[in-house]
Amino acid sequence: CQVSTSLRCATPDGIPCDQITSTMKCQQRPKRLRFRYQGAQCYLGNNDQDREFKCYSAFSGTDGLKSTRITVLGKSDDGRTQHLYLNKKVNIGDEFDVWGASYLPDTPNGELRKELTILLQDSGNKIRVSMLLQLDCTRYDLAYGNRFGALDLLYYDNELQGRVPTNVKIEYKYGITNSGNNGAKLTKLDTTRHGKSESLIFDLGVQNPRSSQNGIGVCEDLAVVKAETINLAQRRKYSTTMAVSAENSASLPCGGSASFSFTAGDN
């Protein structure tokens, strides 16, 4: 009895999971931005927009600021007026949208103004953090997955690119090959995928209907495919394992295992 195993991970169009592009740069001023408030300090950002992104802290910045009131303002092209886009209370982990306004004379297509001022206030209305974010994508770098101090940019929308998401579908392919001299029966196909354990024996029969009672012939290949969705902006490490047990017609046991891990967006 002898089986070999393989575990591969790729997008549906064949890009290996450890080669998925982590960011897609904005090419046109967005109409909408989605952020997550994660409470980091100013210096923990990963895009200074050629030093044009400004972030200032006061009263210990975001230390202990588990809940904050976020105000987002957009300055007009002539610099004379500010438009209030958002004034909302959020907690750590909350996501929120900032939408453009087509009724403003300088943004008739609904895009956001070129420069946003973002304020984070505590329960006593003290301004703990003040940011200046540039949205002119023809001049300044902006991409999903960017971290601007306490805010992660999860996705954006514009006319040219549509919605640029952080969520990507991936597929794991669990492969099994009978490399022995006799047919065998698979008795176990287990996986721990992204921290969750699961038996794939039932999936094996469903996805390989020609395999009678999970049998595998000499030199035969069987596979199970399972899909997941990952978020590139979170820069998480994903790990998956598989373990196989089988026995041949003489009841001799054998088995195999494989693993795959990658960090999303780590390119």
Short mmCIF file of C-alpha atoms in Angstrom, two decimals:
data_model
loop_
_atom_site.label_atom_id
_atom_site.label_comp_id
_atom_site.label_asym_id
_atom_site.label_seq_id
_atom_site.Cartn_x
_atom_site.Cartn_y
_atom_site.Cartn_z
CA CYS A 1 0.00 0.00 0.00
CA GLN A 2 1.46 3.33 -1.04
CA VAL A 3 -0.23 6.68 -1.61
CA SER A 4 1.25 10.10 -2.32
CA THR A 5 -0.39 13.43 -1.60
CA SER A 6 -0.26 16.96 -2.94
CA LEU A 7 -1.84 20.20 -1.79
CA ARG A 8 -2.04 23.20 -4.10
CA CYS A 9 -3.64 26.61 -3.71
CA ALA A 10 -4.50 29.02 -6.52
CA THR A 11 -7.14 31.46 -7.72
CA PRO A 12 -9.75 30.07 -10.15
CA ASP A 13 -7.73 31.51 -13.04
CA GLY A 14 -4.57 29.73 -11.90
CA ILE A 15 -2.52 32.31 -9.98
CA PRO A 16 -0.73 30.53 -7.09
CA CYS A 17 -1.87 31.80 -3.70
CA ASP A 18 1.62 32.92 -2.73
CA GLN A 19 1.83 35.04 -5.89
CA ILE A 20 -1.47 36.92 -5.69
CA THR A 21 -0.89 40.64 -6.22
CA SER A 22 -1.43 42.40 -2.92
CA THR A 23 -2.42 45.85 -4.17
CA MET A 24 -4.06 47.45 -7.17
CA LYS A 25 -3.23 51.11 -7.50
CA CYS A 26 -5.98 53.65 -7.97
CA GLN A 27 -5.99 55.19 -11.45
CA GLN A 28 -8.85 57.66 -11.05
CA ARG A 29 -10.20 59.63 -8.12
CA PRO A 30 -12.61 57.38 -6.16
CA LYS A 31 -16.31 57.89 -5.68
CA ARG A 32 -16.27 55.77 -2.54
CA LEU A 33 -13.73 54.56 -0.01
CA ARG A 34 -14.24 51.82 2.54
CA PHE A 35 -12.07 51.88 5.65
CA ARG A 36 -11.63 49.75 8.74
CA TYR A 37 -10.78 51.43 12.01
CA GLN A 38 -8.07 49.33 13.67
CA GLY A 39 -6.69 51.85 16.17
CA ALA A 40 -3.02 52.01 15.11
CA GLN A 41 -0.87 55.05 15.69
CA CYS A 42 0.14 57.43 12.89
CA TYR A 43 3.63 55.98 12.49
CA LEU A 44 2.29 52.49 11.73
CA GLY A 45 0.99 53.40 8.28
CA ASN A 46 2.49 51.93 5.09
CA ASN A 47 1.90 54.72 2.54
CA ASP A 48 3.07 58.30 3.10
CA GLN A 49 1.99 59.38 -0.43
CA ASP A 50 5.41 60.92 -1.13
CA ARG A 51 5.20 62.63 2.26
CA GLU A 52 1.96 64.35 1.32
CA PHE A 53 -0.09 62.16 3.67
CA LYS A 54 -0.06 63.94 7.00
CA CYS A 55 -0.97 62.40 10.34
CA TYR A 56 -0.76 64.24 13.66
CA SER A 57 -1.46 62.90 17.16
CA ALA A 58 -2.38 64.59 20.42
CA PHE A 59 -3.34 63.34 23.88
CA SER A 60 -1.50 60.00 23.30
CA GLY A 61 -3.05 59.52 19.86
CA THR A 62 -5.04 56.32 19.55
CA ASP A 63 -3.75 54.77 22.80
CA GLY A 64 -6.83 53.36 24.53
CA LEU A 65 -9.11 54.74 21.82
CA LYS A 66 -11.29 51.67 21.34
CA SER A 67 -14.19 53.85 20.24
CA THR A 68 -13.92 57.09 18.29
CA ARG A 69 -15.99 59.65 16.44
CA ILE A 70 -14.69 59.94 12.89
CA THR A 71 -15.23 63.13 10.91
CA VAL A 72 -14.30 63.25 7.22
CA LEU A 73 -14.14 66.57 5.38
CA GLY A 74 -13.30 67.33 1.74
CA LYS A 75 -11.65 70.60 0.72
CA SER A 76 -12.85 72.27 -2.47
CA ASP A 77 -10.43 72.81 -5.35
CA ASP A 78 -10.17 76.52 -4.59
CA GLY A 79 -9.56 75.75 -0.91
CA ARG A 80 -12.40 77.97 0.27
CA THR A 81 -14.92 75.43 1.54
CA GLN A 82 -15.02 72.07 3.32
CA HIS A 83 -17.76 69.52 2.71
CA LEU A 84 -18.77 67.16 5.53
CA TYR A 85 -18.74 63.63 4.12
CA LEU A 86 -19.01 61.67 7.35
CA ASN A 87 -19.51 62.10 11.08
CA LYS A 88 -19.87 58.74 12.76
CA LYS A 89 -18.95 56.83 15.89
CA VAL A 90 -17.05 53.57 15.29
CA ASN A 91 -15.37 50.89 17.38
CA ILE A 92 -12.15 49.01 16.67
CA GLY A 93 -12.82 46.56 13.84
CA ASP A 94 -15.76 48.52 12.41
CA GLU A 95 -15.88 49.28 8.69
CA PHE A 96 -17.32 52.45 7.21
CA ASP A 97 -17.81 54.09 3.80
CA VAL A 98 -17.00 57.60 2.63
CA TRP A 99 -19.09 58.57 -0.43
CA GLY A 100 -18.59 61.40 -2.89
CA ALA A 101 -21.33 63.93 -3.65
CA SER A 102 -22.46 64.74 -7.21
CA TYR A 103 -24.37 67.85 -6.08
CA LEU A 104 -21.14 69.70 -5.26
CA PRO A 105 -20.13 72.07 -8.10
CA ASP A 106 -16.54 70.81 -8.26
CA THR A 107 -17.44 67.08 -8.26
CA PRO A 108 -20.39 66.72 -10.69
CA ASN A 109 -19.57 63.06 -11.39
CA GLY A 110 -19.82 62.10 -7.73
CA GLU A 111 -16.11 61.66 -7.08
CA LEU A 112 -14.60 62.59 -3.73
CA ARG A 113 -12.69 65.82 -3.45
CA LYS A 114 -8.93 65.67 -3.98
CA GLU A 115 -7.98 66.16 -0.35
CA LEU A 116 -9.65 64.69 2.73
CA THR A 117 -9.25 65.78 6.33
CA ILE A 118 -9.98 62.97 8.77
CA LEU A 119 -10.41 63.63 12.48
CA LEU A 120 -10.59 61.06 15.29
CA GLN A 121 -12.16 62.30 18.54
CA ASP A 122 -12.53 60.69 21.95
CA SER A 123 -15.62 60.66 24.16
CA GLY A 124 -14.63 64.06 25.54
CA ASN A 125 -14.55 65.50 21.99
CA LYS A 126 -10.77 65.96 22.07
CA ILE A 127 -9.19 65.56 18.66
CA ARG A 128 -6.74 62.70 19.18
CA VAL A 129 -5.68 62.26 15.53
CA SER A 130 -5.82 64.51 12.47
CA MET A 131 -5.01 63.18 8.99
CA LEU A 132 -4.68 64.72 5.54
CA LEU A 133 -5.25 62.15 2.76
CA GLN A 134 -4.60 62.81 -0.94
CA LEU A 135 -7.06 61.31 -3.46
CA ASP A 136 -5.62 62.59 -6.75
CA CYS A 137 -4.50 59.16 -7.97
CA THR A 138 -2.69 60.65 -10.97
CA ARG A 139 -0.22 62.27 -8.57
CA TYR A 140 -0.27 60.27 -5.34
CA ASP A 141 -0.15 56.57 -4.58
CA LEU A 142 -3.39 55.06 -3.34
CA ALA A 143 -4.17 51.35 -3.30
CA TYR A 144 -6.36 48.96 -1.42
CA GLY A 145 -4.44 47.39 1.39
CA ASN A 146 -2.89 50.73 2.30
CA ARG A 147 -2.80 51.59 5.98
CA PHE A 148 -3.15 55.23 6.92
CA GLY A 149 -2.47 55.38 10.64
CA ALA A 150 -5.55 53.99 12.38
CA LEU A 151 -7.39 53.28 9.11
CA ASP A 152 -7.03 50.40 6.64
CA LEU A 153 -8.27 51.06 3.10
CA LEU A 154 -10.35 47.98 2.25
CA TYR A 155 -11.60 48.96 -1.21
CA TYR A 156 -12.57 51.86 -3.43
CA ASP A 157 -14.85 52.56 -6.38
CA ASN A 158 -14.31 54.79 -9.41
CA GLU A 159 -15.62 55.14 -12.97
CA LEU A 160 -12.53 53.72 -14.66
CA GLN A 161 -11.81 50.63 -12.54
CA GLY A 162 -15.15 49.94 -10.90
CA ARG A 163 -14.87 48.45 -7.42
CA VAL A 164 -11.37 47.36 -6.53
CA PRO A 165 -11.89 44.70 -3.84
CA THR A 166 -9.67 43.13 -1.25
CA ASN A 167 -11.59 39.86 -1.21
CA VAL A 168 -10.18 37.17 -3.50
CA LYS A 169 -11.53 33.68 -4.14
CA ILE A 170 -8.99 30.86 -3.87
CA GLU A 171 -9.23 27.10 -4.33
CA TYR A 172 -7.36 24.33 -2.55
CA LYS A 173 -6.81 21.16 -4.52
CA TYR A 174 -6.19 18.07 -2.39
CA GLY A 175 -4.54 15.47 -4.59
CA ILE A 176 -4.07 11.74 -3.92
CA THR A 177 -2.21 9.25 -6.11
CA ASN A 178 -2.02 5.50 -5.67
CA SER A 179 1.65 4.80 -6.30
CA GLY A 180 1.50 1.20 -5.04
CA ASN A 181 1.09 -2.07 -6.93
CA ASN A 182 -2.46 -2.79 -5.76
CA GLY A 183 -5.74 -0.99 -5.51
CA ALA A 184 -6.54 0.66 -2.19
CA LYS A 185 -9.43 2.14 -0.26
CA LEU A 186 -9.17 5.57 1.29
CA THR A 187 -10.36 5.49 4.89
CA LYS A 188 -9.54 9.05 5.92
CA LEU A 189 -9.05 12.41 4.23
CA ASP A 190 -8.82 15.16 6.83
CA THR A 191 -7.85 18.80 6.54
CA THR A 192 -7.25 21.73 8.81
CA ARG A 193 -7.89 24.74 6.61
CA HIS A 194 -7.47 28.26 7.94
CA GLY A 195 -7.76 26.97 11.49
CA LYS A 196 -10.86 24.80 10.95
CA SER A 197 -10.76 21.01 10.86
CA GLU A 198 -12.88 19.06 8.39
CA SER A 199 -13.23 15.56 6.96
CA LEU A 200 -13.26 15.46 3.15
CA ILE A 201 -14.21 11.80 2.74
CA PHE A 202 -17.77 12.69 1.74
CA ASP A 203 -16.49 15.35 -0.72
CA LEU A 204 -14.14 12.74 -2.18
CA GLY A 205 -17.07 10.54 -3.16
CA VAL A 206 -19.15 13.45 -4.48
CA GLN A 207 -16.37 14.98 -6.58
CA ASN A 208 -15.10 11.59 -7.83
CA PRO A 209 -18.30 9.64 -8.63
CA ARG A 210 -16.39 6.94 -10.55
CA SER A 211 -14.53 6.01 -7.37
CA SER A 212 -16.54 3.17 -5.82
CA GLN A 213 -16.61 3.45 -2.02
CA ASN A 214 -13.54 5.71 -2.08
CA GLY A 215 -11.43 3.14 -3.86
CA ILE A 216 -8.37 4.22 -5.79
CA GLY A 217 -6.80 2.09 -8.52
CA VAL A 218 -3.14 1.60 -9.33
CA CYS A 219 -1.64 4.87 -10.70
CA GLU A 220 -5.03 6.55 -10.33
CA ASP A 221 -5.31 10.20 -9.26
CA LEU A 222 -8.17 11.57 -7.17
CA ALA A 223 -8.71 15.15 -6.05
CA VAL A 224 -10.99 17.26 -3.90
CA VAL A 225 -11.34 21.01 -4.47
CA LYS A 226 -12.48 23.37 -1.72
CA ALA A 227 -12.97 27.13 -2.14
CA GLU A 228 -12.27 29.92 0.32
CA THR A 229 -12.34 33.72 0.24
CA ILE A 230 -9.43 35.67 1.70
CA ASN A 231 -8.89 39.35 2.43
CA LEU A 232 -5.61 40.71 1.08
CA ALA A 233 -5.73 43.89 3.13
CA GLN A 234 -5.43 41.99 6.40
CA ARG A 235 -1.97 40.60 5.49
CA ARG A 236 -2.88 37.36 7.30
CA LYS A 237 -0.95 34.13 7.20
CA TYR A 238 -3.09 31.21 5.99
CA SER A 239 -2.12 27.60 6.64
CA THR A 240 -3.72 24.37 5.43
CA THR A 241 -2.83 20.71 6.00
CA MET A 242 -4.11 17.37 4.73
CA ALA A 243 -3.77 13.84 6.07
CA VAL A 244 -4.71 10.65 4.22
CA SER A 245 -5.11 7.08 5.44
CA ALA A 246 -5.71 4.05 3.20
CA GLU A 247 -5.43 0.28 3.12
CA ASN A 248 -4.95 -2.16 0.25
CA SER A 249 -6.76 -5.42 -0.50
CA ALA A 250 -4.49 -7.23 1.98
CA SER A 251 -5.55 -4.73 4.69
CA LEU A 252 -2.06 -3.26 4.80
CA PRO A 253 -2.27 0.39 5.91
CA CYS A 254 -0.55 3.42 4.45
CA GLY A 255 -0.95 7.15 4.48
CA GLY A 256 0.44 10.53 3.54
CA SER A 257 0.26 14.21 4.38
CA ALA A 258 0.95 17.61 2.88
CA SER A 259 0.73 21.27 3.88
CA PHE A 260 0.64 24.72 2.33
CA SER A 261 0.97 28.17 3.87
CA PHE A 262 1.25 31.73 2.58
CA THR A 263 0.77 35.30 3.72
CA ALA A 264 -1.95 37.09 1.78
CA GLY A 265 -0.64 40.09 -0.08
CA ASP A 266 2.97 39.47 0.99
CA ASN A 267 4.54 40.24 -2.40
#
